[in-house]
Protein backbone atom coordinates (compact mmCIF):
# COMPACT_ATOMS: atom_id res chain seq x y z
CA MET A 1 2.12 14.46 -7.49
CA LYS A 2 5.82 13.93 -7.96
CA VAL A 3 8.12 12.80 -4.72
CA ILE A 4 11.35 13.67 -5.42
CA CYS A 5 13.98 11.46 -3.40
CA SER A 6 17.21 12.88 -4.66
CA SER A 7 19.74 12.22 -1.80
CA GLU A 8 20.26 9.67 0.90
CA GLU A 9 18.28 12.19 3.38
CA SER A 10 15.29 11.31 1.73
CA LEU A 11 15.21 8.13 3.91
CA TYR A 12 13.57 10.25 6.36
CA ARG A 13 11.01 12.36 4.27
CA PRO A 14 7.39 11.86 6.16
CA GLU A 15 6.15 10.15 3.23
CA ALA A 16 8.95 7.48 3.41
CA VAL A 17 8.69 7.08 7.12
CA ARG A 18 5.15 6.82 6.81
CA TRP A 19 5.58 3.91 3.94
CA ARG A 20 8.23 1.71 6.02
CA GLN A 21 6.23 1.97 9.08
CA ARG A 22 2.91 0.54 7.24
CA MET A 23 5.16 -2.22 5.35
CA GLU A 24 6.01 -3.49 8.87
CA LEU A 25 2.11 -4.70 8.86
CA MET A 26 2.05 -6.59 5.47
CA LYS A 27 2.34 -10.19 4.94
CA PRO A 28 2.96 -12.40 2.04
CA LEU A 29 0.50 -14.68 0.21
CA GLY A 30 1.52 -17.85 -0.32
CA ASP A 31 4.89 -19.98 -0.12
CA THR A 32 7.09 -18.08 -1.88
CA VAL A 33 8.50 -14.40 -2.25
CA VAL A 34 10.06 -13.26 -5.67
CA LEU A 35 12.45 -10.31 -4.63
CA LEU A 36 12.92 -7.80 -7.55
CA PRO A 37 14.68 -4.65 -7.97
CA CYS A 38 12.74 -1.46 -8.42
CA SER A 39 12.72 0.55 -11.85
CA MET A 40 12.93 4.23 -12.81
CA LYS A 41 9.09 3.90 -14.35
CA LYS A 42 6.16 3.92 -12.19
CA PRO A 43 3.98 2.00 -11.28
CA TYR A 44 6.87 -0.71 -11.95
CA SER A 45 4.35 -3.34 -13.91
CA ASN A 46 4.58 -0.45 -16.91
CA SER A 47 8.59 -1.00 -17.19
CA LYS A 48 9.95 -2.83 -19.93
CA SER A 49 12.22 -4.95 -17.12
CA HIS A 50 9.03 -5.49 -14.73
CA GLN A 51 7.06 -6.93 -17.98
CA LYS A 52 10.00 -9.43 -18.50
CA PHE A 53 9.61 -10.41 -14.71
CA ARG A 54 5.92 -10.79 -14.66
CA LYS A 55 5.90 -13.06 -17.56
CA VAL A 56 7.33 -15.66 -15.23
CA SER A 57 6.71 -14.57 -11.64
CA ARG A 58 2.95 -12.94 -12.06
CA SER A 59 1.60 -16.27 -10.28
CA PHE A 60 3.30 -15.83 -6.99
CA GLN A 61 4.33 -13.07 -4.47
CA GLU A 62 6.55 -10.69 -5.95
CA LEU A 63 8.39 -7.84 -3.54
CA ILE A 64 10.60 -4.84 -5.05
CA ILE A 65 13.51 -3.79 -3.06
CA THR A 66 13.70 0.08 -3.23
CA SER A 67 15.29 3.35 -1.50
CA PRO A 68 13.83 5.19 0.49
CA PHE A 69 11.02 3.38 0.86
CA GLY A 70 12.39 0.04 1.64
CA ILE A 71 9.97 -2.72 0.20
CA CYS A 72 6.94 -2.54 -2.07
CA PRO A 73 5.05 -5.56 -2.45
CA ARG A 74 3.64 -5.88 -5.79
CA GLU A 75 -0.29 -5.48 -5.03
CA LEU A 76 0.95 -1.95 -3.38
CA GLU A 77 3.05 -0.60 -6.35
CA ASN A 78 0.20 1.82 -7.86
CA THR A 79 -0.56 3.27 -3.93
CA PHE A 80 0.65 6.57 -3.69
CA PRO A 81 3.39 7.34 -2.79
CA ILE A 82 5.09 4.52 -4.39
CA GLN A 83 3.45 5.07 -7.42
CA SER A 84 4.94 8.75 -8.07
CA TYR A 85 8.34 8.72 -6.72
CA ASP A 86 11.17 9.94 -8.52
CA VAL A 87 14.65 8.69 -7.24
CA ALA A 88 17.94 8.12 -9.35
CA VAL A 89 18.56 4.14 -9.80
CA THR A 90 22.44 4.00 -9.64
CA GLY A 91 22.56 0.52 -8.13
CA SER A 92 25.06 1.77 -5.24
CA TRP A 93 23.25 1.97 -1.83
CA SER A 94 24.89 3.30 1.30
CA GLN A 95 24.67 1.05 4.47
CA ASP A 96 21.57 3.29 5.85
CA GLU A 97 19.63 2.36 2.65
CA ILE A 98 20.89 -1.27 2.99
CA ASP A 99 19.93 -1.50 6.79
CA GLU A 100 16.46 0.58 6.22
CA SER A 101 15.15 -1.99 3.36
CA GLY A 102 17.15 -4.89 5.05
CA LYS A 103 15.13 -4.86 8.37
CA LEU A 104 11.55 -4.67 6.48
CA LEU A 105 12.74 -7.60 4.13
CA GLU A 106 13.71 -9.83 7.12
CA LYS A 107 10.52 -9.45 8.48
CA TYR A 108 8.41 -9.60 5.49
CA VAL A 109 10.03 -12.82 4.24
CA LYS A 110 10.33 -14.71 7.52
CA GLY A 111 9.11 -18.35 7.16
CA LYS A 112 8.95 -18.26 3.36
CA ASN A 113 10.93 -19.56 0.11
CA VAL A 114 12.71 -16.73 -0.77
CA ILE A 115 14.24 -16.46 -4.63
CA ALA A 116 15.80 -13.26 -5.71
CA ASN A 117 16.28 -12.10 -9.14
CA VAL A 118 18.59 -8.88 -8.23
CA HIS A 119 22.06 -7.36 -8.52
CA GLY A 120 24.39 -4.80 -6.86
CA GLY A 121 23.25 -2.87 -3.96
CA TYR A 122 19.65 -4.91 -4.12
CA GLU A 123 21.48 -7.94 -3.86
CA GLU A 124 23.82 -6.83 -1.34
CA VAL A 125 20.51 -5.85 0.93
CA CYS A 126 19.55 -9.77 0.95
CA ARG A 127 22.94 -10.93 1.33
CA GLN A 128 23.40 -9.08 4.33
CA TYR A 129 19.69 -9.82 5.66
CA LEU A 130 18.72 -13.02 4.76
CA ASP A 131 19.83 -16.47 5.50
CA GLU A 132 18.41 -18.89 2.87
CA CYS A 133 18.03 -17.12 -0.12
CA THR A 134 18.08 -18.46 -4.06
CA TYR A 135 19.83 -16.23 -6.30
CA THR A 136 18.76 -16.43 -9.94
CA CYS A 137 20.95 -13.23 -11.80
CA LYS A 138 23.27 -13.61 -14.04
CA ASP A 139 26.22 -11.49 -14.61
CA GLY A 140 25.01 -8.47 -13.24
CA ARG A 141 21.61 -8.62 -15.49
CA PRO A 142 18.13 -9.57 -13.90
CA THR A 143 16.56 -9.27 -17.30
CA SER A 144 18.99 -11.14 -19.16
CA PRO A 145 17.84 -14.30 -20.57
CA ASP A 146 19.70 -16.17 -18.49
CA SER A 147 18.47 -14.85 -15.86
CA ILE A 148 14.93 -15.05 -16.64
CA TYR A 149 15.64 -18.57 -17.73
CA ASN A 150 17.19 -19.00 -14.26
CA LEU A 151 13.89 -17.65 -12.43
CA ARG A 152 11.66 -19.61 -14.57
CA MET A 153 13.13 -22.81 -13.84
CA GLU A 154 13.41 -22.10 -10.00
CA LEU A 155 9.93 -21.43 -9.76
CA LYS A 156 8.59 -24.05 -11.46
CA GLU A 157 9.34 -25.99 -8.36
CA HIS A 158 6.95 -23.88 -6.09
CA LYS A 159 3.37 -23.50 -5.76
CA ARG A 160 1.81 -20.61 -7.55
CA ASN A 161 -1.18 -18.57 -6.21
CA ASN A 162 -4.65 -18.89 -7.39
CA ARG A 163 -6.08 -15.77 -9.17
CA ARG A 164 -9.05 -15.17 -6.09
CA ASP A 165 -6.61 -15.05 -3.47
CA LYS A 166 -4.36 -12.55 -5.19
CA VAL A 167 -7.52 -10.14 -5.75
CA LEU A 168 -8.54 -10.26 -2.22
CA ASN A 169 -4.96 -10.20 -1.13
CA GLU A 170 -4.62 -6.95 -2.99
CA LEU A 171 -7.74 -5.64 -1.71
CA LYS A 172 -6.93 -6.39 1.72
CA SER A 173 -3.40 -5.11 1.58
CA ILE A 174 -4.66 -1.64 0.19
CA ALA A 175 -6.90 -1.65 3.26
CA THR A 176 -3.72 -2.17 5.59
CA TYR A 177 -1.38 0.52 4.20
CA GLN A 178 -4.34 2.93 4.10
CA PHE A 179 -6.10 2.37 7.74
CA GLY A 180 -3.67 0.38 9.73
CA LYS A 181 -3.33 -2.90 11.29
CA GLU A 182 -7.47 -3.84 11.08
CA GLY A 183 -7.64 -1.88 7.97
CA SER A 184 -7.83 -5.36 6.15
CA LYS A 185 -11.17 -5.63 7.93
CA LEU A 186 -12.87 -3.26 5.60
CA ILE A 187 -12.52 -5.88 3.47
CA PRO A 188 -14.77 -8.98 3.72
CA GLU A 189 -14.22 -12.46 2.20
CA ASP A 190 -17.29 -12.21 0.03
CA VAL A 191 -15.99 -8.92 -1.54
CA LYS A 192 -16.88 -8.33 -5.06
CA THR A 193 -15.51 -5.44 -7.45
CA LYS A 194 -16.96 -3.93 -10.74
CA GLY A 195 -15.47 -1.27 -12.87
CA ARG A 196 -12.48 -1.20 -15.21
CA TYR A 197 -10.54 1.60 -14.43
CA HIS A 198 -11.71 3.00 -11.01
CA ARG A 199 -13.34 -0.18 -9.03
CA LYS A 200 -16.21 -0.13 -7.13
CA ILE A 201 -15.94 -2.36 -3.66
CA ILE A 202 -19.26 -4.20 -3.26
CA SER A 203 -20.17 -6.86 -0.51
CA ASN A 204 -24.07 -7.76 -0.18
CA GLY A 205 -25.17 -5.40 -2.58
CA LYS A 206 -23.80 -2.41 -0.60
CA GLN A 207 -20.76 -0.31 -2.10
CA LEU A 208 -18.09 -0.14 0.70
CA ALA A 209 -15.89 1.97 -1.18
CA LEU A 210 -14.41 3.07 -4.77
CA LEU A 211 -10.55 2.08 -5.32
CA ASN A 212 -9.20 4.95 -7.07
CA GLN A 213 -6.67 3.97 -9.42
CA ASP A 214 -5.39 7.67 -9.94
CA THR A 215 -3.62 7.26 -5.99
CA GLY A 216 -4.19 3.30 -5.30
CA LEU A 217 -6.24 4.22 -2.34
CA TYR A 218 -10.18 3.65 -1.14
CA ARG A 219 -12.77 6.46 -1.38
CA LEU A 220 -15.35 5.46 1.38
CA ASN A 221 -18.74 5.00 0.76
CA LEU A 222 -20.75 5.39 4.01
CA ALA A 223 -21.63 1.27 4.66
CA GLY A 224 -17.18 1.34 4.50
CA GLY A 225 -17.79 4.02 6.77
CA GLU A 226 -20.14 1.84 9.14
CA ILE A 227 -17.23 -0.88 9.39
CA LEU A 228 -14.50 1.86 9.85
CA LYS A 229 -17.05 3.33 12.97
CA ASP A 230 -17.32 -0.43 14.43
CA LEU A 231 -13.25 -0.44 13.99
CA ASN A 232 -12.93 2.78 15.83
CA ILE A 233 -10.40 3.51 12.91
CA ASN A 234 -10.40 7.22 11.45
CA VAL A 235 -13.87 8.41 13.47
CA VAL A 236 -14.28 11.96 14.00
CA ASN A 237 -17.37 12.67 16.52
CA ILE A 238 -19.27 15.64 15.85
CA ASP A 239 -22.11 17.58 18.03
CA PHE A 240 -24.38 19.26 15.53
CA ASN A 241 -26.52 17.97 13.03
CA LEU A 242 -24.70 17.73 9.65
CA GLU A 243 -26.67 19.81 6.61
CA THR A 244 -23.74 20.53 4.71
CA ASN A 245 -20.71 18.85 3.20
CA THR A 246 -18.40 20.87 5.42
CA VAL A 247 -17.55 19.90 8.95
CA PHE A 248 -15.89 23.04 10.99
CA ALA A 249 -12.99 22.04 13.36
CA PRO A 250 -15.61 24.20 15.94
CA GLY A 251 -17.89 21.50 15.85
CA ILE A 252 -15.63 18.77 16.24
CA ARG A 253 -15.82 17.44 19.81
CA LYS A 254 -13.30 14.22 19.25
CA ALA A 255 -11.23 12.60 16.61
CA ASP A 256 -8.66 10.31 15.83
CA HIS A 257 -5.28 11.08 16.76
CA ASN A 258 -4.09 9.04 13.67
CA ILE A 259 -5.61 11.14 11.33
CA ILE A 260 -3.21 13.25 8.75
CA PRO A 261 -4.77 15.33 6.40
CA ASN A 262 -6.10 13.70 2.86
CA ASP A 263 -6.88 10.53 5.45
CA GLU A 264 -10.60 8.88 4.24
CA VAL A 265 -12.58 9.44 7.62
CA VAL A 266 -15.92 8.65 9.17
CA VAL A 267 -18.08 11.19 10.40
CA VAL A 268 -20.32 10.36 13.90
CA LYS A 269 -22.62 11.76 15.79
CA ASP A 270 -24.49 10.24 18.63
CA ASP A 271 -22.81 7.04 18.01
CA GLU A 272 -24.18 6.83 14.27
CA VAL A 273 -22.44 7.23 11.17
CA ILE A 274 -23.70 10.50 9.20
CA GLY A 275 -21.34 11.11 6.74
CA VAL A 276 -17.66 10.21 5.24
CA GLY A 277 -15.31 12.41 3.34
CA LYS A 278 -11.66 13.53 3.31
CA ALA A 279 -9.60 15.11 6.63
CA ILE A 280 -8.46 18.80 5.94
CA LEU A 281 -6.61 18.70 9.36
CA THR A 282 -5.13 16.23 11.66
CA GLY A 283 -7.27 14.42 14.27
CA ARG A 284 -5.37 16.63 16.97
CA GLU A 285 -5.63 19.88 15.34
CA MET A 286 -9.63 19.26 14.62
CA GLU A 287 -10.05 18.70 18.42
CA GLN A 288 -7.63 22.11 19.00
CA CYS A 289 -8.48 24.50 16.79
CA THR A 290 -11.47 27.16 17.00
CA ASN A 291 -11.72 27.92 13.15
CA GLY A 292 -11.20 26.38 10.04
CA ILE A 293 -12.52 23.25 8.14
CA GLY A 294 -11.63 19.88 9.59
CA VAL A 295 -13.43 17.53 7.06
CA LYS A 296 -14.77 17.82 3.47
CA ILE A 297 -18.11 15.41 3.12
CA LYS A 298 -18.08 13.04 0.15
CA HIS A 299 -20.88 11.05 1.22
CA ARG A 300 -23.41 11.83 3.70
CA VAL A 301 -26.73 10.80 5.31
CA LYS A 302 -29.76 13.35 4.43
CA ASN A 303 -31.68 14.70 7.42
CA ASN A 304 -29.55 13.42 10.17
């Protein structure tokens, strides 16, 4: 589903506001952050410009500056809605756009070495909000041979991140975006992944979730639901025996008020996880509605 961002008012779209709120929870991997401009093509890595950047900077923490979403760490570029928004890239930014991106950028890179291969509005964000930053773009063209050469030479002086740390950081960052501040605890240090497209998230021989590459988000399994239940995240409490794959609102006793439609949720009865699925209503609506479907179940415990 395309998220159309055709004017400055798109800064206040619910999807953009929620994204920026979750970006405040993100932390960079390693000691160095490389700042890059966004691209028309999504995910960014599919664009010709970012393929050039990645040949040089893929072993470092990459951060894309973009409006109206502010910033996007590379590991989240395939996550909805950042993987499907449509906006005209003009290079000219309003002060509101600069401020929304700048505040997030300043917090994200605090205490890190910052290298910016940007120009235009992207560069203006950096110059207004960063006290220390190395600029590598030459003649206003981040993809030019001179700019790429400058970036390569600068990065030779910085420590690279290893592949295992990058993978673990990606998985934890997605969980933080999807489930909030404590969400990264869904992903244990010993996690393994299987699958060439959709990735199974496995720990101690149990599948915790499936990383759906079409949305860049997790789809919970029961073992993952147990972890979120212990963290008290996206929990829906019911007072009846779950014998179908539908949870109707009248049977819901209590629900996490942070839940919004399409969130992955954990269904609990008598302090036991009995199912995981997708929210149809908000948490408040689940508690207040006297009819309608609250949750569509994907996996459930049989004979609960």
